[in-house]
Amino acid sequence: MNLKNVAFALLGVTLFACAPKQKPEEKIEPVAVQKASDKKVYMHMMTWFETKETNQHPDPKYVGKWGCHWTMDTCNPDSIDANGLQNIASYYHPLTGAYYSGDKNIIEYQLLLMKLAGVDGIIFDYTTLNPAWDFPMLIRNTDSIESQTQKIGLDFCILYEDQHIRDAANRNEVTDNEKNPCSKVERARLDMEHIRDRYMSQPNYIHIDGDPLLLDFGPQTFYSEAEWDTIFSVFPIKPVFFTLWYQSKPCGKNAQGEYSWIWKDHVAGLKHFYNTYEYDGLKMASAYPGFVDFYKDGGWGDGIGWNIPHRGDTTLVETLSEALNSNLDIIQLATWNDYGEGTMFEPTVEFGFTFLATLQKMLGVQNLNEDDLKLCFDLYQARVKYAASAEKQAELDRASALMAALRTAEAREIIDGLDK
């Protein structure tokens, strides 16, 4: 090596030695919300919403059209009224407008709202792997949402809709995973294999006393203990299985609990289930903001025939008070986004953030308020506004992580500073 090369080498060593060390990037982890109530609170969530761009229905005649849960048979979200509201199959309109359940920005917004309102996790309204109708899209969306739960700091579990197998059977469409005809029980058994491997293996899957929680909206297809014995034969340890209230008997020893739901007798029905109904198994409470279905106006039959008006947040206060005052350890909130039945906690044009703000207060959520809920919407709007800017999206990634860590003031600084 000549003298010139030696000099350059020594200079490089000196510059390297004098260069400031890079500050390691802070790793921001989600933080649990502190609440006065020690009850577990889980949000029942639908994953069935599709836009024209995302609808991949197995039947080609539906591809490229708005999903049926936004339209039913009479509505068209492309039609906007004089108030700027979309013509959707609901009397209520999400602040974000009609959306795709698998949209990553929508998912982030929704999960952060739940977290900051004091929700501990999600109960996914879950269909079947049977490859017919819109079932594959619902499972795709469930997987997209579930994949973001850990980074937000939420748990989750599955509520199985066995009625979908009944409906598929009525259309002669029950098949196995290879699309070969199979029995209804075999189809359900295969679904349980998937639930076991895909969901119950996740570290944030909800457990009760060490065993995974599984719910069923019914049963509405399988009415014998023997059928459930076969369906659950895939589990080395059977899940803690909850049916709808008063529906566990057909499942025999397979059912350990029942959960309350929405019914026309409203608070009287909840009180009876919590305090009067003699049942040896576990019970799960419920709370809801109202029930006003759109089915008749949407062309889906004659409607339910009764409703429970929201009356601002009065219905929510009534039902949540009963749940909090009960001796039950788990509350299911019904629902995040069933717009067709008007049971949504999700912020809407009509109610704003009222239901989530009331939830915050009644659960005794500490150091968070409605302004923090509104920040979730600000984050969503910024995601959309700066969709083409990788630099600003990176800043928003940090803001999102800070919000999951409950450092909302820092997140607000980032979001407010994007336009500067």
Short mmCIF file of C-alpha atoms in Angstrom, two decimals:
data_model
loop_
_atom_site.label_atom_id
_atom_site.label_comp_id
_atom_site.label_asym_id
_atom_site.label_seq_id
_atom_site.Cartn_x
_atom_site.Cartn_y
_atom_site.Cartn_z
CA MET A 1 0.00 0.00 0.00
CA ASN A 2 1.48 3.38 -1.00
CA LEU A 3 1.57 6.42 1.29
CA LYS A 4 -1.46 8.02 -0.42
CA ASN A 5 -3.61 4.96 0.24
CA VAL A 6 -2.38 4.78 3.85
CA ALA A 7 -3.45 8.39 4.38
CA PHE A 8 -6.92 7.79 3.01
CA ALA A 9 -7.30 4.67 5.15
CA LEU A 10 -6.30 6.54 8.31
CA LEU A 11 -8.70 9.36 7.43
CA GLY A 12 -11.56 6.87 7.04
CA VAL A 13 -10.83 5.32 10.43
CA THR A 14 -10.78 8.76 12.05
CA LEU A 15 -14.06 9.85 10.43
CA PHE A 16 -15.75 6.59 11.43
CA ALA A 17 -14.52 6.95 15.02
CA CYS A 18 -15.81 10.53 15.23
CA ALA A 19 -19.19 9.91 13.56
CA PRO A 20 -22.13 10.20 15.94
CA LYS A 21 -23.82 6.91 16.79
CA GLN A 22 -27.27 6.38 15.28
CA LYS A 23 -29.96 6.56 17.95
CA PRO A 24 -31.84 3.24 17.88
CA GLU A 25 -35.40 3.62 16.73
CA GLU A 26 -37.82 3.41 19.64
CA LYS A 27 -39.88 0.25 19.69
CA ILE A 28 -43.40 1.21 20.72
CA GLU A 29 -45.49 -1.56 22.24
CA PRO A 30 -49.24 -1.49 22.90
CA VAL A 31 -50.28 -0.72 26.47
CA ALA A 32 -53.36 -2.06 28.22
CA VAL A 33 -56.11 0.43 29.01
CA GLN A 34 -56.74 0.91 32.71
CA LYS A 35 -60.40 0.73 33.73
CA ALA A 36 -62.45 0.85 36.90
CA SER A 37 -64.37 -2.24 35.82
CA ASP A 38 -62.53 -5.55 35.99
CA LYS A 39 -64.99 -7.30 33.68
CA LYS A 40 -63.76 -8.42 30.28
CA VAL A 41 -65.47 -6.49 27.48
CA TYR A 42 -65.53 -7.92 23.95
CA MET A 43 -66.98 -6.38 20.80
CA HIS A 44 -69.08 -8.50 18.42
CA MET A 45 -67.88 -7.59 14.93
CA MET A 46 -69.16 -8.21 11.39
CA THR A 47 -66.62 -8.64 8.56
CA TRP A 48 -69.05 -8.79 5.64
CA PHE A 49 -68.79 -5.37 3.95
CA GLU A 50 -67.55 -5.07 0.36
CA THR A 51 -67.18 -2.23 -2.13
CA LYS A 52 -67.41 -2.44 -5.90
CA GLU A 53 -63.61 -2.63 -6.10
CA THR A 54 -63.25 -5.48 -3.60
CA ASN A 55 -66.27 -7.69 -4.25
CA GLN A 56 -64.89 -11.06 -5.40
CA HIS A 57 -68.10 -13.03 -5.03
CA PRO A 58 -67.95 -16.59 -6.43
CA ASP A 59 -71.00 -15.75 -8.54
CA PRO A 60 -69.79 -13.51 -11.42
CA LYS A 61 -73.04 -11.54 -11.48
CA TYR A 62 -72.09 -9.92 -8.15
CA VAL A 63 -68.44 -9.14 -8.96
CA GLY A 64 -67.75 -5.43 -9.25
CA LYS A 65 -70.90 -4.47 -7.36
CA TRP A 66 -71.41 -3.16 -3.85
CA GLY A 67 -71.73 -5.95 -1.28
CA CYS A 68 -75.25 -6.96 -0.30
CA HIS A 69 -74.90 -5.73 3.28
CA TRP A 70 -74.61 -2.19 1.94
CA THR A 71 -77.37 -2.64 -0.62
CA MET A 72 -79.82 -5.37 0.44
CA ASP A 73 -82.27 -5.39 -2.50
CA THR A 74 -83.22 -1.72 -2.70
CA CYS A 75 -80.18 0.50 -2.06
CA ASN A 76 -77.29 1.90 -4.11
CA PRO A 77 -74.39 3.53 -2.23
CA ASP A 78 -73.45 5.40 -5.42
CA SER A 79 -76.62 7.46 -4.94
CA ILE A 80 -75.96 10.48 -2.68
CA ASP A 81 -78.77 12.53 -1.14
CA ALA A 82 -78.96 16.28 -0.59
CA ASN A 83 -77.20 15.90 2.77
CA GLY A 84 -74.29 14.04 1.20
CA LEU A 85 -75.35 10.67 2.61
CA GLN A 86 -75.02 7.44 0.67
CA ASN A 87 -78.08 5.34 -0.04
CA ILE A 88 -77.08 2.31 2.04
CA ALA A 89 -79.15 -0.45 3.64
CA SER A 90 -79.36 1.25 7.01
CA TYR A 91 -80.93 4.23 8.73
CA TYR A 92 -77.42 5.08 9.97
CA HIS A 93 -74.24 6.03 8.13
CA PRO A 94 -70.63 5.35 9.16
CA LEU A 95 -68.48 8.49 9.43
CA THR A 96 -66.06 6.94 6.94
CA GLY A 97 -68.75 6.24 4.37
CA ALA A 98 -69.50 2.72 3.17
CA TYR A 99 -66.31 0.67 3.36
CA TYR A 100 -64.53 -2.59 2.63
CA SER A 101 -64.06 -4.62 5.83
CA GLY A 102 -60.56 -5.65 4.73
CA ASP A 103 -59.31 -2.09 4.12
CA LYS A 104 -56.16 -1.73 6.26
CA ASN A 105 -56.91 1.91 7.08
CA ILE A 106 -60.47 1.10 8.11
CA ILE A 107 -59.19 -1.79 10.23
CA GLU A 108 -56.63 0.42 11.98
CA TYR A 109 -59.26 3.08 12.66
CA GLN A 110 -61.79 0.58 14.01
CA LEU A 111 -59.39 -1.34 16.23
CA LEU A 112 -57.91 1.82 17.73
CA LEU A 113 -61.41 3.11 18.49
CA MET A 114 -62.24 -0.11 20.31
CA LYS A 115 -58.98 -0.04 22.24
CA LEU A 116 -59.34 3.57 23.39
CA ALA A 117 -62.99 2.99 24.36
CA GLY A 118 -61.96 0.25 26.80
CA VAL A 119 -62.71 -2.86 24.72
CA ASP A 120 -60.48 -5.86 25.51
CA GLY A 121 -61.00 -7.83 22.32
CA ILE A 122 -63.17 -8.85 19.39
CA ILE A 123 -65.68 -11.66 18.96
CA PHE A 124 -65.67 -12.26 15.21
CA ASP A 125 -68.99 -13.17 13.67
CA TYR A 126 -67.66 -16.09 11.63
CA THR A 127 -69.02 -18.06 8.73
CA THR A 128 -67.86 -21.35 7.21
CA LEU A 129 -65.02 -22.30 4.89
CA ASN A 130 -67.64 -23.82 2.61
CA PRO A 131 -66.61 -22.27 -0.76
CA ALA A 132 -69.98 -20.84 -1.75
CA TRP A 133 -71.85 -17.55 -1.65
CA ASP A 134 -69.76 -14.75 -0.06
CA PHE A 135 -68.23 -16.98 2.63
CA PRO A 136 -64.63 -16.83 1.30
CA MET A 137 -64.68 -13.02 1.36
CA LEU A 138 -65.87 -12.91 4.98
CA ILE A 139 -63.04 -15.19 6.05
CA ARG A 140 -60.51 -13.15 4.03
CA ASN A 141 -61.68 -10.02 5.85
CA THR A 142 -61.63 -11.72 9.25
CA ASP A 143 -58.03 -12.73 8.65
CA SER A 144 -57.07 -9.18 7.61
CA ILE A 145 -58.57 -7.75 10.80
CA GLU A 146 -57.17 -10.45 13.06
CA SER A 147 -53.67 -9.85 11.69
CA GLN A 148 -53.73 -6.31 13.12
CA THR A 149 -55.14 -7.13 16.57
CA GLN A 150 -51.83 -7.92 18.27
CA LYS A 151 -50.13 -4.67 17.34
CA ILE A 152 -53.10 -2.70 18.65
CA GLY A 153 -53.25 -4.80 21.80
CA LEU A 154 -56.60 -6.55 21.41
CA ASP A 155 -57.56 -10.19 21.95
CA PHE A 156 -60.07 -12.09 19.81
CA CYS A 157 -62.11 -15.24 19.47
CA ILE A 158 -64.57 -16.82 17.04
CA LEU A 159 -68.37 -16.92 17.10
CA TYR A 160 -69.41 -19.64 14.66
CA GLU A 161 -72.56 -19.22 12.55
CA ASP A 162 -73.64 -22.82 12.04
CA GLN A 163 -76.80 -21.53 10.31
CA HIS A 164 -74.68 -20.90 7.19
CA ILE A 165 -74.21 -24.65 6.78
CA ARG A 166 -77.97 -25.08 7.03
CA ASP A 167 -78.43 -22.41 4.34
CA ALA A 168 -75.76 -23.98 2.11
CA ALA A 169 -77.46 -27.36 2.52
CA ASN A 170 -80.76 -25.86 1.41
CA ARG A 171 -78.98 -24.79 -1.80
CA ASN A 172 -77.26 -28.20 -2.18
CA GLU A 173 -73.89 -26.47 -1.84
CA VAL A 174 -72.24 -28.19 1.13
CA THR A 175 -68.73 -29.33 0.16
CA ASP A 176 -65.43 -30.20 1.77
CA ASN A 177 -62.20 -28.23 1.30
CA GLU A 178 -61.68 -29.85 -2.12
CA LYS A 179 -65.21 -28.84 -3.18
CA ASN A 180 -66.47 -32.42 -3.03
CA PRO A 181 -69.98 -32.95 -1.63
CA CYS A 182 -69.95 -33.78 2.07
CA SER A 183 -72.31 -33.95 5.03
CA LYS A 184 -73.21 -30.94 7.15
CA VAL A 185 -71.44 -32.44 10.17
CA GLU A 186 -68.29 -33.10 8.15
CA ARG A 187 -68.32 -29.53 6.87
CA ALA A 188 -68.55 -28.21 10.43
CA ARG A 189 -65.80 -30.58 11.59
CA LEU A 190 -63.51 -29.23 8.85
CA ASP A 191 -64.36 -25.68 9.91
CA MET A 192 -63.32 -26.53 13.46
CA GLU A 193 -59.99 -27.86 12.19
CA HIS A 194 -59.36 -24.50 10.55
CA ILE A 195 -60.47 -22.53 13.61
CA ARG A 196 -58.18 -24.68 15.76
CA ASP A 197 -55.12 -24.24 13.55
CA ARG A 198 -55.59 -20.72 12.18
CA TYR A 199 -57.03 -18.84 15.15
CA MET A 200 -56.71 -20.73 18.41
CA SER A 201 -52.96 -21.03 17.83
CA GLN A 202 -52.56 -17.23 18.05
CA PRO A 203 -51.13 -15.85 21.33
CA ASN A 204 -53.96 -13.33 21.70
CA TYR A 205 -56.82 -15.81 21.25
CA ILE A 206 -59.24 -15.47 24.18
CA HIS A 207 -59.14 -18.25 26.76
CA ILE A 208 -61.20 -19.00 29.86
CA ASP A 209 -59.31 -20.80 32.61
CA GLY A 210 -56.68 -21.85 30.08
CA ASP A 211 -59.03 -23.20 27.40
CA PRO A 212 -60.00 -21.41 24.16
CA LEU A 213 -63.38 -19.67 23.99
CA LEU A 214 -65.75 -20.51 21.14
CA LEU A 215 -69.30 -19.23 20.62
CA ASP A 216 -72.11 -20.24 18.30
CA PHE A 217 -74.99 -18.09 17.07
CA GLY A 218 -77.50 -20.78 17.80
CA PRO A 219 -77.24 -23.67 17.35
CA GLN A 220 -79.44 -23.41 14.27
CA THR A 221 -78.26 -26.47 12.34
CA PHE A 222 -76.95 -29.08 14.76
CA TYR A 223 -79.35 -30.11 17.50
CA SER A 224 -77.85 -33.22 19.04
CA GLU A 225 -75.01 -33.93 21.42
CA ALA A 226 -73.74 -36.64 19.05
CA GLU A 227 -73.37 -34.17 16.19
CA TRP A 228 -71.38 -31.77 18.36
CA ASP A 229 -69.27 -34.68 19.63
CA THR A 230 -68.22 -35.34 16.03
CA ILE A 231 -67.75 -31.67 15.18
CA PHE A 232 -65.53 -31.12 18.24
CA SER A 233 -63.58 -34.37 17.78
CA VAL A 234 -60.77 -32.33 16.17
CA PHE A 235 -59.89 -30.66 19.49
CA PRO A 236 -57.43 -32.38 21.82
CA ILE A 237 -59.03 -30.26 24.56
CA LYS A 238 -62.55 -29.06 23.83
CA PRO A 239 -63.10 -25.31 23.77
CA VAL A 240 -65.21 -23.48 26.32
CA PHE A 241 -68.34 -23.42 24.18
CA PHE A 242 -71.11 -20.82 24.56
CA THR A 243 -74.45 -20.96 22.74
CA LEU A 244 -77.14 -18.31 22.50
CA TRP A 245 -79.17 -17.93 25.68
CA TYR A 246 -81.49 -20.86 26.42
CA GLN A 247 -80.03 -22.89 23.51
CA SER A 248 -77.31 -25.02 25.13
CA LYS A 249 -79.33 -28.13 25.96
CA PRO A 250 -79.11 -29.79 22.49
CA CYS A 251 -75.30 -29.61 22.69
CA GLY A 252 -75.20 -31.65 25.88
CA LYS A 253 -71.86 -31.79 27.64
CA ASN A 254 -70.21 -29.89 24.76
CA ALA A 255 -71.68 -26.56 25.92
CA GLN A 256 -70.30 -24.89 29.02
CA GLY A 257 -72.09 -21.56 28.74
CA GLU A 258 -74.72 -19.28 27.19
CA TYR A 259 -74.62 -15.62 26.21
CA SER A 260 -77.46 -13.11 26.20
CA TRP A 261 -78.47 -11.23 23.08
CA ILE A 262 -80.95 -8.59 21.88
CA TRP A 263 -84.64 -9.33 22.19
CA LYS A 264 -87.88 -7.38 22.25
CA ASP A 265 -88.31 -7.71 26.03
CA HIS A 266 -85.12 -5.64 26.33
CA VAL A 267 -84.01 -4.99 29.94
CA ALA A 268 -86.62 -7.34 31.41
CA GLY A 269 -85.15 -10.18 29.35
CA LEU A 270 -81.61 -9.36 30.42
CA LYS A 271 -82.60 -9.25 34.08
CA HIS A 272 -84.32 -12.62 33.78
CA PHE A 273 -81.25 -14.21 32.20
CA TYR A 274 -78.84 -12.70 34.71
CA ASN A 275 -80.86 -13.12 37.91
CA THR A 276 -83.78 -15.54 37.52
CA TYR A 277 -82.86 -18.16 34.93
CA GLU A 278 -81.47 -21.21 36.71
CA TYR A 279 -78.55 -22.56 34.71
CA ASP A 280 -75.57 -24.53 35.95
CA GLY A 281 -73.19 -23.33 33.23
CA LEU A 282 -71.42 -20.05 32.62
CA LYS A 283 -73.29 -16.94 31.49
CA MET A 284 -72.11 -14.01 29.39
CA ALA A 285 -73.76 -10.59 29.61
CA SER A 286 -74.51 -8.28 26.70
CA ALA A 287 -74.99 -4.57 26.07
CA TYR A 288 -76.24 -2.78 22.99
CA PRO A 289 -77.10 0.77 21.89
CA GLY A 290 -80.41 -0.04 20.16
CA PHE A 291 -82.06 -2.21 17.54
CA VAL A 292 -83.79 -0.74 14.48
CA ASP A 293 -83.67 -3.07 11.48
CA PHE A 294 -83.76 -2.06 7.82
CA TYR A 295 -84.87 -5.40 6.41
CA LYS A 296 -88.36 -4.41 5.25
CA ASP A 297 -87.17 -1.19 3.58
CA GLY A 298 -84.23 -3.13 2.18
CA GLY A 299 -86.47 -5.72 0.54
CA TRP A 300 -85.27 -8.56 2.78
CA GLY A 301 -88.61 -9.84 4.00
CA ASP A 302 -91.11 -8.20 6.33
CA GLY A 303 -88.58 -7.10 8.92
CA ILE A 304 -88.16 -8.23 12.52
CA GLY A 305 -91.45 -6.70 13.64
CA TRP A 306 -90.18 -4.89 16.73
CA ASN A 307 -87.44 -2.44 17.56
CA ILE A 308 -85.61 -0.94 20.53
CA PRO A 309 -85.00 2.79 19.88
CA HIS A 310 -81.60 4.18 20.77
CA ARG A 311 -82.94 7.31 22.54
CA GLY A 312 -79.50 8.92 22.38
CA ASP A 313 -77.35 6.70 24.59
CA THR A 314 -80.21 5.74 26.94
CA THR A 315 -80.58 2.17 25.66
CA LEU A 316 -76.83 1.63 25.95
CA VAL A 317 -76.78 3.02 29.49
CA GLU A 318 -79.67 0.71 30.45
CA THR A 319 -78.13 -2.46 29.01
CA LEU A 320 -74.55 -1.75 30.05
CA SER A 321 -75.65 -0.88 33.59
CA GLU A 322 -77.40 -4.25 33.89
CA ALA A 323 -74.29 -6.03 32.60
CA LEU A 324 -71.90 -4.15 34.89
CA ASN A 325 -74.13 -4.72 37.91
CA SER A 326 -74.50 -8.43 37.19
CA ASN A 327 -72.24 -11.08 38.71
CA LEU A 328 -71.09 -12.11 35.21
CA ASP A 329 -67.41 -11.70 34.28
CA ILE A 330 -67.72 -11.14 30.51
CA ILE A 331 -69.73 -8.58 28.53
CA GLN A 332 -70.31 -8.90 24.80
CA LEU A 333 -71.10 -5.60 23.05
CA ALA A 334 -73.65 -6.12 20.28
CA THR A 335 -72.51 -4.98 17.82
CA TRP A 336 -69.68 -3.01 16.26
CA ASN A 337 -71.22 -2.66 12.81
CA ASP A 338 -74.44 -4.49 12.05
CA TYR A 339 -75.86 -1.53 10.16
CA GLY A 340 -78.79 -3.53 8.83
CA GLU A 341 -80.06 -3.98 12.39
CA GLY A 342 -78.95 -0.59 13.70
CA THR A 343 -76.90 -2.04 16.57
CA MET A 344 -73.61 -0.30 15.70
CA PHE A 345 -71.15 1.12 18.24
CA GLU A 346 -69.04 2.38 15.33
CA PRO A 347 -69.21 6.21 14.99
CA THR A 348 -71.93 7.39 12.62
CA VAL A 349 -73.19 10.62 11.15
CA GLU A 350 -76.31 10.29 13.29
CA PHE A 351 -74.69 9.51 16.66
CA GLY A 352 -71.09 10.63 16.29
CA PHE A 353 -68.86 9.07 18.95
CA THR A 354 -71.65 8.98 21.56
CA PHE A 355 -71.75 5.23 22.16
CA LEU A 356 -67.99 4.82 22.51
CA ALA A 357 -67.70 7.90 24.73
CA THR A 358 -70.44 6.50 26.97
CA LEU A 359 -68.64 3.17 27.04
CA GLN A 360 -65.43 4.94 28.13
CA LYS A 361 -67.20 6.66 31.01
CA MET A 362 -69.18 3.67 32.23
CA LEU A 363 -66.16 1.35 32.17
CA GLY A 364 -64.13 3.96 34.03
CA VAL A 365 -61.44 4.22 31.35
CA GLN A 366 -58.57 6.22 32.80
CA ASN A 367 -56.71 9.11 31.15
CA LEU A 368 -58.64 8.88 27.86
CA ASN A 369 -61.69 10.76 26.61
CA GLU A 370 -63.80 11.47 23.53
CA ASP A 371 -61.08 13.65 21.99
CA ASP A 372 -58.87 10.57 21.84
CA LEU A 373 -61.62 8.71 20.01
CA LYS A 374 -61.89 11.56 17.52
CA LEU A 375 -58.13 11.35 16.98
CA CYS A 376 -58.70 7.87 15.49
CA PHE A 377 -60.86 9.48 12.82
CA ASP A 378 -58.22 12.17 12.23
CA LEU A 379 -55.67 9.39 11.71
CA TYR A 380 -57.96 7.64 9.22
CA GLN A 381 -58.54 10.86 7.26
CA ALA A 382 -54.80 11.52 7.15
CA ARG A 383 -54.16 7.99 5.88
CA VAL A 384 -56.52 8.66 2.99
CA LYS A 385 -55.32 12.21 2.31
CA TYR A 386 -51.64 11.26 2.17
CA ALA A 387 -52.06 7.85 0.55
CA ALA A 388 -49.41 8.68 -2.09
CA SER A 389 -46.73 9.85 0.39
CA ALA A 390 -44.56 7.08 1.81
CA GLU A 391 -42.87 9.60 4.12
CA LYS A 392 -46.13 10.78 5.68
CA GLN A 393 -47.45 7.22 5.92
CA ALA A 394 -44.35 6.34 7.95
CA GLU A 395 -45.14 9.22 10.31
CA LEU A 396 -48.69 7.96 10.59
CA ASP A 397 -47.39 4.46 11.36
CA ARG A 398 -45.63 5.98 14.36
CA ALA A 399 -48.75 7.92 15.36
CA SER A 400 -50.79 4.70 15.24
CA ALA A 401 -48.27 2.87 17.42
CA LEU A 402 -48.29 5.74 19.91
CA MET A 403 -52.08 5.59 20.09
CA ALA A 404 -51.97 1.86 20.79
CA ALA A 405 -49.48 2.70 23.54
CA LEU A 406 -51.97 5.29 24.87
CA ARG A 407 -49.57 8.15 24.12
CA THR A 408 -52.26 10.08 22.33
CA ALA A 409 -50.82 13.56 22.92
CA GLU A 410 -47.66 12.59 21.01
CA ALA A 411 -49.73 11.02 18.25
CA ARG A 412 -51.81 14.20 17.98
CA GLU A 413 -48.64 16.28 17.49
CA ILE A 414 -47.62 14.09 14.55
CA ILE A 415 -51.03 14.18 12.89
CA ASP A 416 -51.50 17.91 13.43
CA GLY A 417 -48.02 18.57 12.08
CA LEU A 418 -48.47 16.82 8.74
CA ASP A 419 -49.72 19.96 6.98
CA LYS A 420 -46.93 22.18 8.31
#
